[in-house]
mmCIF file with all atom_site columns, C-alpha atoms in Angstrom:
data_model
loop_
_atom_site.group_PDB
_atom_site.id
_atom_site.type_symbol
_atom_site.label_atom_id
_atom_site.label_alt_id
_atom_site.label_comp_id
_atom_site.label_asym_id
_atom_site.label_entity_id
_atom_site.label_seq_id
_atom_site.pdbx_PDB_ins_code
_atom_site.Cartn_x
_atom_site.Cartn_y
_atom_site.Cartn_z
_atom_site.occupancy
_atom_site.B_iso_or_equiv
_atom_site.pdbx_formal_charge
_atom_site.auth_seq_id
_atom_site.auth_comp_id
_atom_site.auth_asym_id
_atom_site.auth_atom_id
_atom_site.pdbx_PDB_model_num
ATOM 1   C CA . MET A 1 1   ? -0.050  0.039  0.128  1.00 64.00 ? 1   MET A CA 1
ATOM 2   C CA . THR A 1 2   ? 1.439   3.568  -0.986 1.00 73.00 ? 2   THR A CA 1
ATOM 3   C CA . VAL A 1 3   ? 1.692   6.328  1.415  1.00 64.00 ? 3   VAL A CA 1
ATOM 4   C CA . ASN A 1 4   ? -1.297  8.007  -0.594 1.00 63.00 ? 4   ASN A CA 1
ATOM 5   C CA . GLN A 1 5   ? -3.312  5.267  -0.189 1.00 64.00 ? 5   GLN A CA 1
ATOM 6   C CA . SER A 1 6   ? -2.581  4.776  3.454  1.00 64.00 ? 6   SER A CA 1
ATOM 7   C CA . LEU A 1 7   ? -3.607  8.195  3.963  1.00 58.00 ? 7   LEU A CA 1
ATOM 8   C CA . HIS A 1 8   ? -6.750  8.124  2.216  1.00 60.00 ? 8   HIS A CA 1
ATOM 9   C CA . ASN A 1 9   ? -8.053  5.195  4.280  1.00 67.00 ? 9   ASN A CA 1
ATOM 10  C CA . TRP A 1 10  ? -6.449  7.128  7.534  1.00 58.00 ? 10  TRP A CA 1
ATOM 11  C CA . LEU A 1 11  ? -8.015  10.405 7.062  1.00 59.00 ? 11  LEU A CA 1
ATOM 12  C CA . PRO A 1 12  ? -11.843 10.016 7.155  1.00 63.00 ? 12  PRO A CA 1
ATOM 13  C CA . LYS A 1 13  ? -11.186 8.340  10.526 1.00 61.00 ? 13  LYS A CA 1
ATOM 14  C CA . LEU A 1 14  ? -10.283 11.605 11.943 1.00 62.00 ? 14  LEU A CA 1
ATOM 15  C CA . GLY A 1 15  ? -13.764 12.849 12.143 1.00 66.00 ? 15  GLY A CA 1
ATOM 16  C CA . ASN A 1 16  ? -13.866 10.863 15.133 1.00 74.00 ? 16  ASN A CA 1
ATOM 17  C CA . VAL A 1 17  ? -11.275 12.044 17.181 1.00 83.00 ? 17  VAL A CA 1
ATOM 18  C CA . ALA A 1 18  ? -10.868 14.859 19.402 1.00 90.00 ? 18  ALA A CA 1
ATOM 19  C CA . VAL A 1 19  ? -7.246  16.797 19.920 1.00 93.00 ? 19  VAL A CA 1
ATOM 20  C CA . LEU A 1 20  ? -6.034  18.950 22.798 1.00 96.00 ? 20  LEU A CA 1
ATOM 21  C CA . CYS A 1 21  ? -3.814  21.931 21.535 1.00 97.00 ? 21  CYS A CA 1
ATOM 22  C CA . VAL A 1 22  ? -2.291  23.724 24.104 1.00 98.00 ? 22  VAL A CA 1
ATOM 23  C CA . GLY A 1 23  ? 0.377   26.290 23.005 1.00 96.00 ? 23  GLY A CA 1
ATOM 24  C CA . ASP A 1 24  ? 0.923   30.233 21.964 1.00 96.00 ? 24  ASP A CA 1
ATOM 25  C CA . VAL A 1 25  ? -1.590  31.778 19.871 1.00 97.00 ? 25  VAL A CA 1
ATOM 26  C CA . MET A 1 26  ? -0.806  34.585 17.522 1.00 97.00 ? 26  MET A CA 1
ATOM 27  C CA . LEU A 1 27  ? -2.118  36.725 14.873 1.00 99.00 ? 27  LEU A CA 1
ATOM 28  C CA . ASP A 1 28  ? -0.282  36.474 11.477 1.00 99.00 ? 28  ASP A CA 1
ATOM 29  C CA . GLN A 1 29  ? -0.639  39.388 9.606  1.00 98.00 ? 29  GLN A CA 1
ATOM 30  C CA . TYR A 1 30  ? 0.330   39.794 5.936  1.00 98.00 ? 30  TYR A CA 1
ATOM 31  C CA . VAL A 1 31  ? 0.905   43.070 3.995  1.00 99.00 ? 31  VAL A CA 1
ATOM 32  C CA . TYR A 1 32  ? 1.297   42.670 0.360  1.00 98.00 ? 32  TYR A CA 1
ATOM 33  C CA . GLY A 1 33  ? 2.624   45.164 -2.289 1.00 98.00 ? 33  GLY A CA 1
ATOM 34  C CA . ASP A 1 34  ? 4.551   46.515 -4.647 1.00 97.00 ? 34  ASP A CA 1
ATOM 35  C CA . VAL A 1 35  ? 8.314   48.267 -4.384 1.00 96.00 ? 35  VAL A CA 1
ATOM 36  C CA . ASP A 1 36  ? 9.299   50.288 -7.185 1.00 95.00 ? 36  ASP A CA 1
ATOM 37  C CA . ARG A 1 37  ? 11.563  52.812 -5.370 1.00 95.00 ? 37  ARG A CA 1
ATOM 38  C CA . VAL A 1 38  ? 14.193  53.350 -2.712 1.00 95.00 ? 38  VAL A CA 1
ATOM 39  C CA . SER A 1 39  ? 13.055  55.552 0.262  1.00 95.00 ? 39  SER A CA 1
ATOM 40  C CA . PRO A 1 40  ? 14.968  58.991 0.504  1.00 95.00 ? 40  PRO A CA 1
ATOM 41  C CA . GLU A 1 41  ? 15.045  58.698 4.279  1.00 96.00 ? 41  GLU A CA 1
ATOM 42  C CA . ALA A 1 42  ? 17.177  55.485 4.511  1.00 94.00 ? 42  ALA A CA 1
ATOM 43  C CA . PRO A 1 43  ? 18.340  52.744 1.855  1.00 94.00 ? 43  PRO A CA 1
ATOM 44  C CA . ILE A 1 44  ? 15.321  50.545 2.028  1.00 93.00 ? 44  ILE A CA 1
ATOM 45  C CA . PRO A 1 45  ? 12.334  49.376 -0.181 1.00 94.00 ? 45  PRO A CA 1
ATOM 46  C CA . VAL A 1 46  ? 9.186   51.789 0.045  1.00 95.00 ? 46  VAL A CA 1
ATOM 47  C CA . LEU A 1 47  ? 6.323   49.337 -0.002 1.00 96.00 ? 47  LEU A CA 1
ATOM 48  C CA . ASN A 1 48  ? 3.044   50.304 -1.711 1.00 97.00 ? 48  ASN A CA 1
ATOM 49  C CA . VAL A 1 49  ? 0.828   48.496 -0.102 1.00 98.00 ? 49  VAL A CA 1
ATOM 50  C CA . ASN A 1 50  ? -2.233  46.999 -2.202 1.00 97.00 ? 50  ASN A CA 1
ATOM 51  C CA . ARG A 1 51  ? -3.733  44.268 0.029  1.00 98.00 ? 51  ARG A CA 1
ATOM 52  C CA . ARG A 1 52  ? -3.788  43.054 3.670  1.00 98.00 ? 52  ARG A CA 1
ATOM 53  C CA . ALA A 1 53  ? -4.618  39.636 5.093  1.00 98.00 ? 53  ALA A CA 1
ATOM 54  C CA . GLN A 1 54  ? -4.707  37.892 8.521  1.00 98.00 ? 54  GLN A CA 1
ATOM 55  C CA . ALA A 1 55  ? -4.745  34.401 9.701  1.00 97.00 ? 55  ALA A CA 1
ATOM 56  C CA . MET A 1 56  ? -4.148  32.326 12.860 1.00 98.00 ? 56  MET A CA 1
ATOM 57  C CA . GLY A 1 57  ? -0.409  31.795 13.687 1.00 98.00 ? 57  GLY A CA 1
ATOM 58  C CA . GLY A 1 58  ? 1.163   29.430 15.985 1.00 98.00 ? 58  GLY A CA 1
ATOM 59  C CA . ALA A 1 59  ? -0.877  26.993 18.251 1.00 98.00 ? 59  ALA A CA 1
ATOM 60  C CA . GLY A 1 60  ? -4.111  28.527 16.719 1.00 98.00 ? 60  GLY A CA 1
ATOM 61  C CA . ASN A 1 61  ? -2.526  27.559 12.937 1.00 97.00 ? 61  ASN A CA 1
ATOM 62  C CA . VAL A 1 62  ? -2.437  24.038 14.313 1.00 97.00 ? 62  VAL A CA 1
ATOM 63  C CA . ALA A 1 63  ? -5.709  23.883 15.663 1.00 96.00 ? 63  ALA A CA 1
ATOM 64  C CA . CYS A 1 64  ? -7.307  25.219 12.332 1.00 96.00 ? 64  CYS A CA 1
ATOM 65  C CA . ASN A 1 65  ? -5.036  22.565 10.374 1.00 93.00 ? 65  ASN A CA 1
ATOM 66  C CA . ILE A 1 66  ? -6.344  19.921 12.714 1.00 93.00 ? 66  ILE A CA 1
ATOM 67  C CA . ALA A 1 67  ? -9.875  20.951 12.032 1.00 93.00 ? 67  ALA A CA 1
ATOM 68  C CA . ALA A 1 68  ? -9.300  21.323 8.213  1.00 91.00 ? 68  ALA A CA 1
ATOM 69  C CA . LEU A 1 69  ? -8.331  17.232 8.332  1.00 88.00 ? 69  LEU A CA 1
ATOM 70  C CA . GLY A 1 70  ? -11.830 16.565 9.951  1.00 88.00 ? 70  GLY A CA 1
ATOM 71  C CA . ALA A 1 71  ? -10.814 16.342 13.399 1.00 90.00 ? 71  ALA A CA 1
ATOM 72  C CA . THR A 1 72  ? -11.986 18.734 16.436 1.00 92.00 ? 72  THR A CA 1
ATOM 73  C CA . ALA A 1 73  ? -9.398  20.872 17.670 1.00 94.00 ? 73  ALA A CA 1
ATOM 74  C CA . ASN A 1 74  ? -9.730  22.100 21.345 1.00 96.00 ? 74  ASN A CA 1
ATOM 75  C CA . LEU A 1 75  ? -7.534  24.989 21.527 1.00 98.00 ? 75  LEU A CA 1
ATOM 76  C CA . VAL A 1 76  ? -6.312  26.317 24.797 1.00 98.00 ? 76  VAL A CA 1
ATOM 77  C CA . ALA A 1 77  ? -4.250  29.381 24.789 1.00 98.00 ? 77  ALA A CA 1
ATOM 78  C CA . VAL A 1 78  ? -3.766  32.865 25.895 1.00 98.00 ? 78  VAL A CA 1
ATOM 79  C CA . ILE A 1 79  ? -4.667  35.957 24.321 1.00 98.00 ? 79  ILE A CA 1
ATOM 80  C CA . GLY A 1 80  ? -4.490  39.688 25.373 1.00 97.00 ? 80  GLY A CA 1
ATOM 81  C CA . ASP A 1 81  ? -7.413  41.995 25.978 1.00 98.00 ? 81  ASP A CA 1
ATOM 82  C CA . ASP A 1 82  ? -6.568  43.864 22.807 1.00 98.00 ? 82  ASP A CA 1
ATOM 83  C CA . ASP A 1 83  ? -7.957  44.309 19.262 1.00 98.00 ? 83  ASP A CA 1
ATOM 84  C CA . ALA A 1 84  ? -5.371  41.482 18.242 1.00 98.00 ? 84  ALA A CA 1
ATOM 85  C CA . GLY A 1 85  ? -7.016  39.133 20.712 1.00 98.00 ? 85  GLY A CA 1
ATOM 86  C CA . ALA A 1 86  ? -10.604 40.113 19.651 1.00 98.00 ? 86  ALA A CA 1
ATOM 87  C CA . ARG A 1 87  ? -9.362  39.423 15.977 1.00 98.00 ? 87  ARG A CA 1
ATOM 88  C CA . VAL A 1 88  ? -8.394  35.941 17.120 1.00 98.00 ? 88  VAL A CA 1
ATOM 89  C CA . ARG A 1 89  ? -11.353 35.050 18.765 1.00 97.00 ? 89  ARG A CA 1
ATOM 90  C CA . ASP A 1 90  ? -13.268 36.146 15.626 1.00 97.00 ? 90  ASP A CA 1
ATOM 91  C CA . LEU A 1 91  ? -11.126 33.824 13.425 1.00 97.00 ? 91  LEU A CA 1
ATOM 92  C CA . LEU A 1 92  ? -11.432 31.032 15.512 1.00 96.00 ? 92  LEU A CA 1
ATOM 93  C CA . SER A 1 93  ? -14.949 31.382 15.936 1.00 94.00 ? 93  SER A CA 1
ATOM 94  C CA . ASN A 1 94  ? -15.634 31.173 12.151 1.00 92.00 ? 94  ASN A CA 1
ATOM 95  C CA . TRP A 1 95  ? -13.337 28.112 11.647 1.00 91.00 ? 95  TRP A CA 1
ATOM 96  C CA . ASP A 1 96  ? -15.584 24.879 11.588 1.00 92.00 ? 96  ASP A CA 1
ATOM 97  C CA . GLY A 1 97  ? -14.009 22.390 14.092 1.00 91.00 ? 97  GLY A CA 1
ATOM 98  C CA . THR A 1 98  ? -12.209 24.413 16.327 1.00 93.00 ? 98  THR A CA 1
ATOM 99  C CA . GLU A 1 99  ? -13.439 24.686 20.068 1.00 93.00 ? 99  GLU A CA 1
ATOM 100 C CA . PRO A 1 100 ? -11.271 27.583 21.389 1.00 96.00 ? 100 PRO A CA 1
ATOM 101 C CA . HIS A 1 101 ? -10.786 28.029 25.183 1.00 97.00 ? 101 HIS A CA 1
ATOM 102 C CA . LEU A 1 102 ? -9.446  31.502 24.829 1.00 98.00 ? 102 LEU A CA 1
ATOM 103 C CA . LEU A 1 103 ? -7.877  32.554 28.332 1.00 98.00 ? 103 LEU A CA 1
ATOM 104 C CA . VAL A 1 104 ? -7.403  36.582 28.553 1.00 98.00 ? 104 VAL A CA 1
ATOM 105 C CA . ASP A 1 105 ? -4.614  38.246 30.139 1.00 97.00 ? 105 ASP A CA 1
ATOM 106 C CA . PRO A 1 106 ? -5.283  41.700 30.250 1.00 96.00 ? 106 PRO A CA 1
ATOM 107 C CA . ASP A 1 107 ? -1.184  42.273 31.431 1.00 95.00 ? 107 ASP A CA 1
ATOM 108 C CA . ARG A 1 108 ? -0.041  40.630 28.208 1.00 96.00 ? 108 ARG A CA 1
ATOM 109 C CA . PRO A 1 109 ? -0.771  41.579 24.422 1.00 97.00 ? 109 PRO A CA 1
ATOM 110 C CA . THR A 1 110 ? -1.993  38.899 21.903 1.00 98.00 ? 110 THR A CA 1
ATOM 111 C CA . THR A 1 111 ? 1.309   38.094 19.798 1.00 98.00 ? 111 THR A CA 1
ATOM 112 C CA . VAL A 1 112 ? 1.312   39.896 16.450 1.00 99.00 ? 112 VAL A CA 1
ATOM 113 C CA . LYS A 1 113 ? 3.392   38.599 13.622 1.00 99.00 ? 113 LYS A CA 1
ATOM 114 C CA . THR A 1 114 ? 3.469   41.155 10.530 1.00 99.00 ? 114 THR A CA 1
ATOM 115 C CA . ARG A 1 115 ? 5.242   40.151 7.145  1.00 98.00 ? 115 ARG A CA 1
ATOM 116 C CA . PHE A 1 116 ? 5.461   42.803 4.520  1.00 98.00 ? 116 PHE A CA 1
ATOM 117 C CA . ILE A 1 117 ? 5.923   41.190 0.828  1.00 98.00 ? 117 ILE A CA 1
ATOM 118 C CA . ALA A 1 118 ? 6.774   42.304 -2.573 1.00 97.00 ? 118 ALA A CA 1
ATOM 119 C CA . GLY A 1 119 ? 6.777   39.997 -5.645 1.00 94.00 ? 119 GLY A CA 1
ATOM 120 C CA . GLY A 1 120 ? 6.548   37.010 -3.416 1.00 93.00 ? 120 GLY A CA 1
ATOM 121 C CA . GLN A 1 121 ? 9.351   38.171 -1.418 1.00 95.00 ? 121 GLN A CA 1
ATOM 122 C CA . GLN A 1 122 ? 9.420   38.950 2.367  1.00 97.00 ? 122 GLN A CA 1
ATOM 123 C CA . LEU A 1 123 ? 10.850  42.126 3.142  1.00 96.00 ? 123 LEU A CA 1
ATOM 124 C CA . LEU A 1 124 ? 10.358  42.392 6.923  1.00 96.00 ? 124 LEU A CA 1
ATOM 125 C CA . ARG A 1 125 ? 8.773   40.661 9.671  1.00 97.00 ? 125 ARG A CA 1
ATOM 126 C CA . ALA A 1 126 ? 7.540   42.554 12.306 1.00 98.00 ? 126 ALA A CA 1
ATOM 127 C CA . ASP A 1 127 ? 6.910   41.140 15.842 1.00 97.00 ? 127 ASP A CA 1
ATOM 128 C CA . ASP A 1 128 ? 4.499   42.759 18.569 1.00 97.00 ? 128 ASP A CA 1
ATOM 129 C CA . GLU A 1 129 ? 4.912   40.313 21.372 1.00 95.00 ? 129 GLU A CA 1
ATOM 130 C CA . SER A 1 130 ? 5.923   39.522 25.247 1.00 94.00 ? 130 SER A CA 1
ATOM 131 C CA . ALA A 1 131 ? 8.792   37.305 25.201 1.00 90.00 ? 131 ALA A CA 1
ATOM 132 C CA . GLY A 1 132 ? 8.663   36.622 28.806 1.00 91.00 ? 132 GLY A CA 1
ATOM 133 C CA . ASP A 1 133 ? 6.875   33.861 30.679 1.00 93.00 ? 133 ASP A CA 1
ATOM 134 C CA . ILE A 1 134 ? 3.310   34.339 31.152 1.00 93.00 ? 134 ILE A CA 1
ATOM 135 C CA . ALA A 1 135 ? 2.425   34.965 34.650 1.00 95.00 ? 135 ALA A CA 1
ATOM 136 C CA . ALA A 1 136 ? 1.975   31.886 37.176 1.00 96.00 ? 136 ALA A CA 1
ATOM 137 C CA . ASN A 1 137 ? -1.382  32.617 37.870 1.00 96.00 ? 137 ASN A CA 1
ATOM 138 C CA . VAL A 1 138 ? -2.319  32.667 34.089 1.00 96.00 ? 138 VAL A CA 1
ATOM 139 C CA . LEU A 1 139 ? -0.242  29.354 33.598 1.00 96.00 ? 139 LEU A CA 1
ATOM 140 C CA . ASP A 1 140 ? -2.471  27.910 36.428 1.00 97.00 ? 140 ASP A CA 1
ATOM 141 C CA . ARG A 1 141 ? -5.260  28.730 34.707 1.00 97.00 ? 141 ARG A CA 1
ATOM 142 C CA . VAL A 1 142 ? -3.999  27.295 31.449 1.00 97.00 ? 142 VAL A CA 1
ATOM 143 C CA . VAL A 1 143 ? -3.445  23.971 33.046 1.00 96.00 ? 143 VAL A CA 1
ATOM 144 C CA . GLU A 1 144 ? -6.652  24.220 34.867 1.00 96.00 ? 144 GLU A CA 1
ATOM 145 C CA . ALA A 1 145 ? -8.457  24.751 31.485 1.00 96.00 ? 145 ALA A CA 1
ATOM 146 C CA . ALA A 1 146 ? -6.409  22.151 29.642 1.00 95.00 ? 146 ALA A CA 1
ATOM 147 C CA . THR A 1 147 ? -7.349  19.668 32.285 1.00 95.00 ? 147 THR A CA 1
ATOM 148 C CA . SER A 1 148 ? -10.815 20.438 32.276 1.00 93.00 ? 148 SER A CA 1
ATOM 149 C CA . VAL A 1 149 ? -11.104 20.002 28.410 1.00 92.00 ? 149 VAL A CA 1
ATOM 150 C CA . ALA A 1 150 ? -8.884  16.600 28.606 1.00 91.00 ? 150 ALA A CA 1
ATOM 151 C CA . GLY A 1 151 ? -11.947 15.314 31.426 1.00 87.00 ? 151 GLY A CA 1
ATOM 152 C CA . ALA A 1 152 ? -14.731 16.756 29.596 1.00 78.00 ? 152 ALA A CA 1
ATOM 153 C CA . SER A 1 153 ? -14.126 15.490 26.133 1.00 68.00 ? 153 SER A CA 1
ATOM 154 C CA . SER A 1 154 ? -13.090 12.250 24.218 1.00 83.00 ? 154 SER A CA 1
ATOM 155 C CA . ILE A 1 155 ? -9.530  13.480 23.779 1.00 89.00 ? 155 ILE A CA 1
ATOM 156 C CA . GLY A 1 156 ? -7.565  11.263 21.611 1.00 86.00 ? 156 GLY A CA 1
ATOM 157 C CA . ALA A 1 157 ? -4.346  12.970 20.940 1.00 87.00 ? 157 ALA A CA 1
ATOM 158 C CA . ALA A 1 158 ? -2.702  15.701 22.680 1.00 92.00 ? 158 ALA A CA 1
ATOM 159 C CA . ILE A 1 159 ? -0.454  18.510 21.239 1.00 94.00 ? 159 ILE A CA 1
ATOM 160 C CA . LEU A 1 160 ? 2.064   21.364 22.559 1.00 94.00 ? 160 LEU A CA 1
ATOM 161 C CA . SER A 1 161 ? 2.552   24.045 20.238 1.00 88.00 ? 161 SER A CA 1
#
């Protein structure tokens, strides 16, 4: 049996699987445009923006990929009390097969990674994030939520992302 045949037989079974995904969720932003000149202020390209897009990143991307394969993704993650956190919540609520369990930490921003792209080439990535560990009380809430989800659902697999 080939790998493709094996996957073809195995993928339909994912519809009965619930996966617990715990990790760092982030909002990926993409800014697309064209470059036709160099800035007079510094030797850098000037991006003329013509399109923007947003998608789930980090553990949120993992959860969406799990759901796209037909399994149920129970995502436990921390977001900030900010616009990016609201957007993460919105994106996940519109993705069938994801069950987000998002914990809000008002002292921490939602991680946002913005990529600037022209002609298929990434020019720059700007990260807006807190690089430090999450607070102990928030970590306790993450463990409590993950334990609760694992106990209340028929979890067939767990992923730490």
